[in-house]
XYZ file of C-alpha atoms in Angstrom:
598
model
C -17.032 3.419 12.219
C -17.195 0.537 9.087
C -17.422 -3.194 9.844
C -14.364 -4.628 9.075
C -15.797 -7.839 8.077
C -18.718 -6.776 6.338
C -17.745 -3.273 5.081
C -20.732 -1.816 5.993
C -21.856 1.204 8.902
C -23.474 -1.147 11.003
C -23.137 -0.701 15.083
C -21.886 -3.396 17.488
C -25.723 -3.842 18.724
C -26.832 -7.806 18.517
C -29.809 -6.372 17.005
C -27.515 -4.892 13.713
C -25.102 -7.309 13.708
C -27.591 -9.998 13.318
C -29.131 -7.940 10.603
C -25.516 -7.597 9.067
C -24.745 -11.412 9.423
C -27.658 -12.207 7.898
C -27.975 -9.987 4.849
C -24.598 -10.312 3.942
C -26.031 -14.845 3.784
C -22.607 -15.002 5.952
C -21.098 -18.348 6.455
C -18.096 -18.640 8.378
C -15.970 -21.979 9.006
C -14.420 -21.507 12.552
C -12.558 -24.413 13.245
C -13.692 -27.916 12.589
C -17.404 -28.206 12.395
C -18.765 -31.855 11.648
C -22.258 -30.939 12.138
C -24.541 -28.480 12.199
C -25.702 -27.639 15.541
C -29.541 -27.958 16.808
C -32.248 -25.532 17.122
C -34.826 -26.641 18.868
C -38.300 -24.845 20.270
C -39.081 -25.531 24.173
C -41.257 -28.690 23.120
C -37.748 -30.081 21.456
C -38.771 -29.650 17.762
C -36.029 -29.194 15.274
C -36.759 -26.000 14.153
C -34.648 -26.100 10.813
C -37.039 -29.137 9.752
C -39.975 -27.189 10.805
C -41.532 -27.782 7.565
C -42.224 -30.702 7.380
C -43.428 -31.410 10.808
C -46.906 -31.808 11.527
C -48.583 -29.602 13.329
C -50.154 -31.677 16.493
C -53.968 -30.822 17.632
C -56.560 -31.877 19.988
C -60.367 -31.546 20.510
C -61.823 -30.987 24.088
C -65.999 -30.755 24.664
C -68.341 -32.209 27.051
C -70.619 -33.651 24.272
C -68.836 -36.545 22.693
C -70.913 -35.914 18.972
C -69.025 -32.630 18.567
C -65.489 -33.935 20.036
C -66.066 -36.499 16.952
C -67.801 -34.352 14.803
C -64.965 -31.584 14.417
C -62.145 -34.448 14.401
C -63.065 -36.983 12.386
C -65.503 -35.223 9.366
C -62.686 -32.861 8.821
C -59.446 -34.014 6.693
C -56.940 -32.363 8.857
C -54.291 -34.314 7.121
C -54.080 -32.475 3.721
C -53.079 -29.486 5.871
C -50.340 -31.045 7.842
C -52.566 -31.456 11.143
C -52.425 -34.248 13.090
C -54.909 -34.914 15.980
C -53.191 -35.753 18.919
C -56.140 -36.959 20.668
C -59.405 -35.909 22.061
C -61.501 -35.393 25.744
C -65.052 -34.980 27.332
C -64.258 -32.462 30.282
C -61.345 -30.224 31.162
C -59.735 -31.934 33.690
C -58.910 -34.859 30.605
C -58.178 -32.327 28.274
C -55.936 -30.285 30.630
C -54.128 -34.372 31.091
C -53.917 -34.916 27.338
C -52.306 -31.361 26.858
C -49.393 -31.867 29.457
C -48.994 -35.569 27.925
C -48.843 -34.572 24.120
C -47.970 -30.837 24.249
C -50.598 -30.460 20.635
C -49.680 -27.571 18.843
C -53.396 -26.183 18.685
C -56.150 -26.509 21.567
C -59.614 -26.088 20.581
C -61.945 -26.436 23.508
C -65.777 -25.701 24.936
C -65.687 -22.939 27.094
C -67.812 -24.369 29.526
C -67.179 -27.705 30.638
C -67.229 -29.564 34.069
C -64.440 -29.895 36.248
C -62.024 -27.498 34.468
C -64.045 -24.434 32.319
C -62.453 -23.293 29.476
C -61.485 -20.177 31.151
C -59.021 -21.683 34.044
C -57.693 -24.306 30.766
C -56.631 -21.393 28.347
C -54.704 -19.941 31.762
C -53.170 -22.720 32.777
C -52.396 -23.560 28.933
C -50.388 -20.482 28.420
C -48.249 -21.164 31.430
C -47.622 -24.445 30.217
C -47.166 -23.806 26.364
C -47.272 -20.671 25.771
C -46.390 -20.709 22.236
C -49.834 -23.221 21.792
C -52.761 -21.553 19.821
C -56.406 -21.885 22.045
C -59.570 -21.480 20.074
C -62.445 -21.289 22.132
C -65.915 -22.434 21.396
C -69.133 -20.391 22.879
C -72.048 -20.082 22.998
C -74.117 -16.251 22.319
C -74.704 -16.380 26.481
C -70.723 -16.561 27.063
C -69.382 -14.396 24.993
C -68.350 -11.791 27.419
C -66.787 -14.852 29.322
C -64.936 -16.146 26.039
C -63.251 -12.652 25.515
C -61.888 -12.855 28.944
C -60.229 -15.868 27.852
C -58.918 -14.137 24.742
C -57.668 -11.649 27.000
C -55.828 -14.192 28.914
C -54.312 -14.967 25.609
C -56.962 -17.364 23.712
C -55.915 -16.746 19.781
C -59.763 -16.922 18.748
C -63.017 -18.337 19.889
C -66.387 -19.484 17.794
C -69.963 -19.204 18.801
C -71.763 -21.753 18.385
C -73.772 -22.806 16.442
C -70.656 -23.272 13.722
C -70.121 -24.840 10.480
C -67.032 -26.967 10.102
C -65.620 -25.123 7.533
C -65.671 -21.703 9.472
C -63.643 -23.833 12.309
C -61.337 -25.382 9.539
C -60.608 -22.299 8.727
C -59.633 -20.747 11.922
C -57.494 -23.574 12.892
C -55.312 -23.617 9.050
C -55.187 -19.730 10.365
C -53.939 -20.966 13.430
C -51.288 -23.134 11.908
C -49.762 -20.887 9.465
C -49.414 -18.443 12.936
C -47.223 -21.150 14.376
C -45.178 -21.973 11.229
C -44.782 -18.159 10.734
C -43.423 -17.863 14.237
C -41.150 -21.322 13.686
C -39.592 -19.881 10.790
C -38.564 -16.509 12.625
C -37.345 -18.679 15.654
C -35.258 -20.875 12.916
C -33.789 -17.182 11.911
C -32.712 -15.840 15.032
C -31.529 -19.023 16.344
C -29.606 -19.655 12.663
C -28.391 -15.769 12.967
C -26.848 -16.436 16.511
C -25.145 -19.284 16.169
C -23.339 -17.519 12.929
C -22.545 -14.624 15.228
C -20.967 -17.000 17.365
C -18.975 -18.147 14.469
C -17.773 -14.995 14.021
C -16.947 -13.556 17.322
C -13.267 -14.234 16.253
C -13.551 -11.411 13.334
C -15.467 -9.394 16.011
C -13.134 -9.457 18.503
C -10.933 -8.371 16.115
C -12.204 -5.787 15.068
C -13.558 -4.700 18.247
C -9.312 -4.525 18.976
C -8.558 -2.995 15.716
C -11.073 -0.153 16.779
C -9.967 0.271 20.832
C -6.070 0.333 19.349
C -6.191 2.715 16.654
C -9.281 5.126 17.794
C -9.433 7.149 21.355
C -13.068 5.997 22.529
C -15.203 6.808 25.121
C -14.755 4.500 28.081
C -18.854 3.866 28.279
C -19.010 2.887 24.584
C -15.592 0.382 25.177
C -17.182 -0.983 27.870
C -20.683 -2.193 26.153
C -18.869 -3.230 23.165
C -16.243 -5.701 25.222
C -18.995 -6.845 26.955
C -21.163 -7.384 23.641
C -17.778 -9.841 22.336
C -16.606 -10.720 25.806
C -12.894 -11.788 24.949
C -11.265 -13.834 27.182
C -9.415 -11.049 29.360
C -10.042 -9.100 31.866
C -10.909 -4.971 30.659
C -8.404 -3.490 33.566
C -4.373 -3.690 33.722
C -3.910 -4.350 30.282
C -0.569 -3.670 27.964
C 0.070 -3.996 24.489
C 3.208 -5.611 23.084
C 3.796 -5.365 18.588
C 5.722 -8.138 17.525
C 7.390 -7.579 13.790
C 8.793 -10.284 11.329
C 12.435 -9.488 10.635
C 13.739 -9.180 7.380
C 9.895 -9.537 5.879
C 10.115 -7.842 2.716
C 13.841 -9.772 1.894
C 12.567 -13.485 3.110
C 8.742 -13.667 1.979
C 8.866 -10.983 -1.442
C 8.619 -13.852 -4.036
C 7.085 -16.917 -1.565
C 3.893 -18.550 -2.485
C 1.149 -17.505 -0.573
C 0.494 -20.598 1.588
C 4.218 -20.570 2.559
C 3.893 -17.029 4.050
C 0.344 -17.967 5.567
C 2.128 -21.148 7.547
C 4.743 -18.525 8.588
C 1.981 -16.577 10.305
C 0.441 -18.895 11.719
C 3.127 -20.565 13.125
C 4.356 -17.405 14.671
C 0.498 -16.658 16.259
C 0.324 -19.707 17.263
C 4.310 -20.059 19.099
C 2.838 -16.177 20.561
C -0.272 -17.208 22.032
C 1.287 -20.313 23.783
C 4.110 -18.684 25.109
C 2.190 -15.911 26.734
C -0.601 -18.292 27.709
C 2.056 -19.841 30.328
C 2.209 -16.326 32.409
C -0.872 -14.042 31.656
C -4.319 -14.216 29.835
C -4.067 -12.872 26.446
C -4.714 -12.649 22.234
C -3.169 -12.239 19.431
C -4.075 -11.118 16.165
C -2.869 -9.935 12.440
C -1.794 -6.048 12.886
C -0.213 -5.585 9.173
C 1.144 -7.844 6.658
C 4.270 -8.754 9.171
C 3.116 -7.800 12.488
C 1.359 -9.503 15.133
C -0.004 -7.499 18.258
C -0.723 -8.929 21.801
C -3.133 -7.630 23.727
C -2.652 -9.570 27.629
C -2.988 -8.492 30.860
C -0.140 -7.527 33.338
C 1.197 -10.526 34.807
C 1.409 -10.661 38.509
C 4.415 -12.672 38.901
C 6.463 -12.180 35.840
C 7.573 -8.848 34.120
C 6.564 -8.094 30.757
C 10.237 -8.128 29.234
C 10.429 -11.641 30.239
C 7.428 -12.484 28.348
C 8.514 -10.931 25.482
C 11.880 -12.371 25.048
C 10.894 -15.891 25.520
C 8.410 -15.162 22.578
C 11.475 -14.140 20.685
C 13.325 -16.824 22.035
C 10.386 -19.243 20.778
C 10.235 -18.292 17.278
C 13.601 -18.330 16.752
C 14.192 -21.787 18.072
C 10.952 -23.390 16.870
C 10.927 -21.478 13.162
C 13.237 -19.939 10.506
C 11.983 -16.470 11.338
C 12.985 -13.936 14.349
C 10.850 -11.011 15.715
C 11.463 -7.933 16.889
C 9.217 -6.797 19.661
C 7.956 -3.590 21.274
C 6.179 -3.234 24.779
C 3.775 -0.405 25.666
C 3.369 0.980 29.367
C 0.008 -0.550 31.177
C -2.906 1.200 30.993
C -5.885 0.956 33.755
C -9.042 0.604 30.988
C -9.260 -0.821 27.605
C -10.419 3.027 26.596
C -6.891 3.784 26.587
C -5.306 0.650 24.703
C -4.599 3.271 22.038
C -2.068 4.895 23.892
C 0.035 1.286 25.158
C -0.325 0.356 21.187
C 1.504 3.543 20.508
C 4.125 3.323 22.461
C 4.641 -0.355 21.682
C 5.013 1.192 17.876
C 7.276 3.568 18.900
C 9.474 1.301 20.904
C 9.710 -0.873 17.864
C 10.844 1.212 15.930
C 14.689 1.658 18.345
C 15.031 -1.748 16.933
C 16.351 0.545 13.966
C 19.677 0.153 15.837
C 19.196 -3.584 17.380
C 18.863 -4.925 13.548
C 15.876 -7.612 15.336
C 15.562 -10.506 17.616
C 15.477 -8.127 20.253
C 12.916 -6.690 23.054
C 12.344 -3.044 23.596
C 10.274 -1.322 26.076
C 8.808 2.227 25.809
C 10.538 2.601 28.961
C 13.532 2.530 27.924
C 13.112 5.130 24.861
C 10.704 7.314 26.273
C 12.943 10.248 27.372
C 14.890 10.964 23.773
C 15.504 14.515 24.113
C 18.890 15.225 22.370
C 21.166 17.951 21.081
C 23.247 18.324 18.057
C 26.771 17.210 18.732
C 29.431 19.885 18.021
C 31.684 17.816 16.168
C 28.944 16.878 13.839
C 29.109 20.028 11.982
C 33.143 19.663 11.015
C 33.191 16.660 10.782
C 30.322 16.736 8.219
C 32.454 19.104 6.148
C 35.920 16.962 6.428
C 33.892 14.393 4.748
C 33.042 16.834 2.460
C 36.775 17.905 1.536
C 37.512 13.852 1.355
C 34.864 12.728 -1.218
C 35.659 16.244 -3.492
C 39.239 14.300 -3.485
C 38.493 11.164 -3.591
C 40.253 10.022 -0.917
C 37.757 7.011 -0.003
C 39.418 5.575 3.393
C 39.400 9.238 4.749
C 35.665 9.857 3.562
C 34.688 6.670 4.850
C 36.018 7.525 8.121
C 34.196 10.726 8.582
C 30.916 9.605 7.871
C 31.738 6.533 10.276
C 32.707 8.947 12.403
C 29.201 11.312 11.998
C 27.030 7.762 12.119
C 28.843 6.591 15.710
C 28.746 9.937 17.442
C 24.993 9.759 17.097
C 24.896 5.628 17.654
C 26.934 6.080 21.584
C 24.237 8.663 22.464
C 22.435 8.441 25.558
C 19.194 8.006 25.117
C 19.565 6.683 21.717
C 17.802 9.436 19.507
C 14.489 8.679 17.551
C 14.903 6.717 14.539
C 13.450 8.976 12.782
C 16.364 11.468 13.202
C 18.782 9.097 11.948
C 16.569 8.542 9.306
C 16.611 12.660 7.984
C 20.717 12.242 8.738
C 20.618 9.765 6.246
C 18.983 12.063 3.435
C 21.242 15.183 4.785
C 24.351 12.935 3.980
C 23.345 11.157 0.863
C 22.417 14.542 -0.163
C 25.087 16.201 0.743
C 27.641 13.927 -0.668
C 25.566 14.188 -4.417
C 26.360 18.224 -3.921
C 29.769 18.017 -3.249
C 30.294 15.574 -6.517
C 28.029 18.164 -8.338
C 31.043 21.030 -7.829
C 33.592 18.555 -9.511
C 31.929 16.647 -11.853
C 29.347 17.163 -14.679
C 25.637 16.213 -13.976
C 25.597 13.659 -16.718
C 28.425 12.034 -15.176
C 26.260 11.158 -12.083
C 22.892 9.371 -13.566
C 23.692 6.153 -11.787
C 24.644 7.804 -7.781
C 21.697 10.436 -8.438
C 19.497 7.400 -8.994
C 20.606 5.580 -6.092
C 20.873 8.831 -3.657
C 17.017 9.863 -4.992
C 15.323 6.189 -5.362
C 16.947 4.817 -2.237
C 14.577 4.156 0.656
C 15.504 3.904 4.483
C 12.394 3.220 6.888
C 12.700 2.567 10.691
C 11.536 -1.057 9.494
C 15.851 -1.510 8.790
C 18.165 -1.172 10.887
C 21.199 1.506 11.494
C 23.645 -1.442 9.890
C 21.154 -1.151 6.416
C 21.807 2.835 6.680
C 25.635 2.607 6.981
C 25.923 -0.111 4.457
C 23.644 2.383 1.824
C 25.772 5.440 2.815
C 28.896 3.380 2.542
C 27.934 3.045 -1.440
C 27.213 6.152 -2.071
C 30.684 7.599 -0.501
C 32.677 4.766 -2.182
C 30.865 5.361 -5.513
C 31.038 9.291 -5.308
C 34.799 9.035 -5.280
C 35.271 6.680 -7.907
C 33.868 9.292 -9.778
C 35.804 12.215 -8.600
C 39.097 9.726 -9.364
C 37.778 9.241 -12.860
C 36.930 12.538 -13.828
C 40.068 13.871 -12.065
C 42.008 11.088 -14.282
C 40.496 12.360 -17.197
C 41.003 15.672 -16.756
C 44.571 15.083 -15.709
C 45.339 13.286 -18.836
C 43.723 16.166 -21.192
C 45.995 17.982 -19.214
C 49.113 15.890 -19.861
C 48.125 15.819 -23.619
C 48.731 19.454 -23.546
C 51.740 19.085 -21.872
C 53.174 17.064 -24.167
C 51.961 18.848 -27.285
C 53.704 21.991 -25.650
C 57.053 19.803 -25.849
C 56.455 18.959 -29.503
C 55.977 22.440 -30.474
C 58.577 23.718 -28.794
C 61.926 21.003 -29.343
C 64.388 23.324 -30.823
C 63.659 25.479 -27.254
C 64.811 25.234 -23.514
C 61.899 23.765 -21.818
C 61.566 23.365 -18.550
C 58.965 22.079 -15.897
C 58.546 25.475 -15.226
C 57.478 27.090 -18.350
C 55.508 23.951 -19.476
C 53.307 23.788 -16.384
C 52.969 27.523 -16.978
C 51.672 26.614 -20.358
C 48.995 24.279 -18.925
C 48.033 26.351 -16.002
C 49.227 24.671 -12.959
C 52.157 24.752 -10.253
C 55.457 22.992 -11.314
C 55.199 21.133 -8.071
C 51.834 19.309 -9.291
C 52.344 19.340 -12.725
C 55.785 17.530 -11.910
C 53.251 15.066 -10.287
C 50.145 15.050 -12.601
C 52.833 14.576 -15.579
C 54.629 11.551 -13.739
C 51.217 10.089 -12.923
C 49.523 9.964 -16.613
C 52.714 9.199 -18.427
C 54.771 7.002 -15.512
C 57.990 8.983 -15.712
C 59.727 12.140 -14.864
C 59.388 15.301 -17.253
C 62.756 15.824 -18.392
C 63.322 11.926 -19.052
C 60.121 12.647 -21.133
C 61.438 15.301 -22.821
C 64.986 14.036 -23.579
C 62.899 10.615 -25.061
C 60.964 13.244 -27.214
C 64.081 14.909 -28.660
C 66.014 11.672 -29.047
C 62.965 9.794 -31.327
C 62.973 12.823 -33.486
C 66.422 12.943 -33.873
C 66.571 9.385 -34.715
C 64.070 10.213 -37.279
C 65.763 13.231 -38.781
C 69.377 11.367 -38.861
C 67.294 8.585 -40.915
C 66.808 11.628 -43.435
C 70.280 11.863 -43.546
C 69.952 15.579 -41.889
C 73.933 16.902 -40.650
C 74.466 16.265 -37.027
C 74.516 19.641 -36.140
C 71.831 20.786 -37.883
C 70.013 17.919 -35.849
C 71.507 19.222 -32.399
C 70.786 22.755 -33.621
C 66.715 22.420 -34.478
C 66.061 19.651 -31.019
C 67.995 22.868 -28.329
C 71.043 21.607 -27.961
C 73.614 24.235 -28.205
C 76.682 22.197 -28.506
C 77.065 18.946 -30.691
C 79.108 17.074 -28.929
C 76.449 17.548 -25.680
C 74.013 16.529 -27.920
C 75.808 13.389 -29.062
C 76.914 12.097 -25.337
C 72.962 11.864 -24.480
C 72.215 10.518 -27.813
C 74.861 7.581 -26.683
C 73.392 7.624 -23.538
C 69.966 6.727 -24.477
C 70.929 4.357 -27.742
C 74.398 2.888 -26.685
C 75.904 4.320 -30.048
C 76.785 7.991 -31.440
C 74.617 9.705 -34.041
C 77.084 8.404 -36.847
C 77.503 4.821 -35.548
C 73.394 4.475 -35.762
C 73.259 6.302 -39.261
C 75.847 3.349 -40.119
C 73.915 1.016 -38.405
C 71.165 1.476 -40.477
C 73.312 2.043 -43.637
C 74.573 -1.881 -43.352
C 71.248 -3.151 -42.672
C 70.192 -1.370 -46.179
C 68.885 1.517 -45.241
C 68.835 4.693 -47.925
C 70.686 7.141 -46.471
C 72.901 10.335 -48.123
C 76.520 10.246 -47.192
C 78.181 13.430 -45.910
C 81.419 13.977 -44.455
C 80.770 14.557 -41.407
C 83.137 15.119 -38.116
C 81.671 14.229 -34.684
């Protein structure tokens, strides 16, 4: 498994975390730090100012000429060495030791009252980090690596030079500084993974939620980032920001950060009044809880006065979903799932709701009956664009499923969606060209429905696409009716100096005479044979203008008789055929005269 925060394959050992921490030069601000905490070694030395602290030494012989000899003739100064102080026998030395804790002992072997033997012993169990250099002569030098044994870091016979001893001590120095700065490493290393046992814990989470582990490896790791709950009777509750992608698509960052804070922070106080728990950052608008079962309280209670919370304390409202306890944190993963999957029934809640996986855990369902018919009535409605009636059926489809007990899985409603929208682009694809349907195609192939809306988002979508779909029927079927009509009425032109009827002019264009009676009334807003009587009377208008004979006129536009022909004529102009040629005659018009008897 990666680190999350590091990105590397590191294990949740202290020994490779620090490692981690510490090659990735990790600095984490956790809070408000005003300063930077102390590391100190067991004398109370700052280690992170190590270097430049002197290290301390003293001098211990039983011959006063040597104690000032190897003190004072040597510049212990230039190498950062300060003499702490000096003594003639080992019971003073062992005094000045306890008093001024020196760095670096350097003492005869044999001395009276306290031998350098029972000082290095009792040294070590006083400072154990101290350096002890011995000095001995060639008759104790079995004795003086007894002491080393005892843990003495080198002794010198004597006689000695003062350089050889110099040099042994700068060797002992740069021993303790090497073993300063590794203390001021671990110590700085620690304290940084203390820093960061927020991200750990996290992730520790992320992995126990997500992953089915062993229960020995969950147990080592909890214990490694010992969060603040107790590993037995845990639960798991998601809680989802409503309406994310609508509210938060175009705010500034920081505005959507103090929204998520906000709503960890209103979470972790709320369930902090009933149970132990934490929170943390799931996705980009969830939050998941991790708390133990409350003795006293039920879960659901918990979770609605979180939801209660956030709504009355922010602009936001959550939708929550509660997983079934488990015993162990080994099986988190299975309460996190079945929180997820009773979030997702708040498909038909539309948010600000709480659901438990107890309530949608049995969803076994069958296929309605009515489902099937009613799917093809719907059909029937759009091909006709009858939109009240196809907007009832698929009303009728969406609440048959809605009333169902259990509820069925989101998901289902989620594949009825695509069947209808679907379905509906089908049916429109038997009446109307393809081309015709670039904009619904678009919608009904680029829509998107997720569990993360709700039933009312699906209905609204589906609602479109019906209402849309028909439009398109009624304008195709309006265009085609009027190509029709124009057919119709080009029939009628031809064909004046005939009898037409309905009959043998919707036989012309194909269709019934009951619908072609209603198709014609519908494009041209009146009745066939007042159509056709307006026809014959404009062109005979025209043609008495030409100064045609009356008869001729009622001859060539199917009137048999001329005096039939002249009582409509008066009926639809208020004058005979000869009073409107003489109309037009006084108002200048150039017209033949002829004799004519009406």
């Amino acid at each position: 498994m990666r680190c999350i925060m590091f990105d590397c394959d590191c294990s949740f050992s202290m020994e490779a975390r620090l490692a981690c921490i510490w090659k990735a030069n990790l600095t984490y601000v956790h809070g408000s730090r005003s300063s930077s905490p102390v590391y100190q070694d067991p004398k109370g030395v700052d280690l992170r100012t190590m270097s430049v602290i002197s290290t301390t030494i003293c001098f211990i012989d039983d011959i006063q000429s040597v104690v000032d000899g190897i003190s004072k003739q040597i510049n212990w100064e230039r190498h950062g060495i300060t003499v702490s102080g000096t003594a003639i026998n080992g019971e003073d030395g062992l005094n000045l030791i306890t008093s001024s804790k020196p760095d670096i002992i350097v003492t005869d072997i044999r001395m009276p009252k306290l031998d350098g033997l029972e000082l290095t012993r009792r040294v070590k169990e006083l400072l154990p980090r101290s350096k002890v250099i011995l000095m001995t002569g060639f008759s104790d030098f079995e004795y003086a690596k007894q002491a080393v044994q005892l843990g003495a870091f080198n002794f010198i016979t004597k006689p000695f030079s003062l350089a050889h001893i110099e040099e042994i001590v700068v060797k002992a120095k740069e021993e303790i500084e090497a073993l300063r700065n590794q203390e001021h490493h671990i110590a700085d290393l620690e304290q940084r993974v203390q820093e960061s046992m927020p991200f750990l814990r996290q992730e520790l989470f992320a992995w126990l939620l997500h992953h089915k582990v062993n229960e020995q490896e969950a147990k080592q790791r909890w214990e490694y980032v010992t969060p603040d709950l107790e590993p037995r009777q845990l639960l798991v509750m998601i809680l989802e920001i409503d309406g994310f992608d609508d509210k938060y698509r175009d705010s500034p960052m920081n505005e959507l950060e103090l929204a998520r804070f906000a709503l960890k922070n209103i979470t972790e106080e709320t369930i902090a009044v009933y149970t132990r728990g934490l929170v943390f950052r799931d996705t980009a608008n969830r939050l998941v809880a991790v708390l133990n079962a409350p003795l006293s309280n039920s879960v659901s209670a918990i979770a609605e006065a979180c939801c209660h919370h956030v709504s009355v304390y922010t602009s936001l409202t959550v939708s929550i979903g509660i997983g079934r306890i488990v015993s162990y944190i080994h099986d988190l993963y299975a309460s996190y799932d079945q929180a997820l999957h009773a979030l997702s029934y708040h498909f038909y809640t539309g948010g600000n709701a709480v659901i438990s996986y107890e309530e949608v855990a049995n969803t076994e369902m069958s296929l309605p009956r009515s489902i099937r018919s009613a799917e093809q009535e719907m059909v029937y409605a759009i091909q006709s664009g009858n939109v009240s009636q196809a907007i009832m059926r698929l009303d009728h489809i969406l609440d048959e499923f809605k009333d169902m007990l259990p509820l069925p899985k989101p998901e289902y409603f989620i594949s009825l969606y695509y069947e209808l929208a679907y379905m509906t682009l089908r049916a429109l694809q038997e009446k109307v060209p393809m081309n015709e349907l670039t904009d619904l195609s678009s919608i009904v192939r680029e829509g998107r429905v997720s569990s993360e809306r709700s039933l009312a988002d699906m209905r609204r979508v589906l609602h479109h696409i019906v209402t849309l779909g028909c439009e398109h029927i009624e304008n195709h079927s309006r265009s085609a009716a009027v190509k029709i009509i124009q057919e119709a009425i080009q029939y009628v032109k031809s064909n004046l100096d005939q009898d037409i009827s309905l009959s043998a002019c919707a036989k012309a264009v194909h269709l019934s005479p009951s619908y072609f009676a209603g198709l014609f009334k519908k494009v041209t807003g009146m009745a066939f044979s007042h159509y056709v009587t307006q026809i014959r009377i404009e062109e005979a208008k025209r043609l008495l203008l030409e100064d045609r004979p009356i008869q001729e006129i009622a001859e060539s536009l199917g009137y048999a008789e001329r005096r039939y022909f002249s009582d409509v004529f008066k009926k639809y102009t208020q004058m005979t055929p000869s009073e409107f040629k003489q109309a037009h005659l006084d108002n200048n018009f150039p017209l033949q005269k002829e004799g004519v008897r009406e």
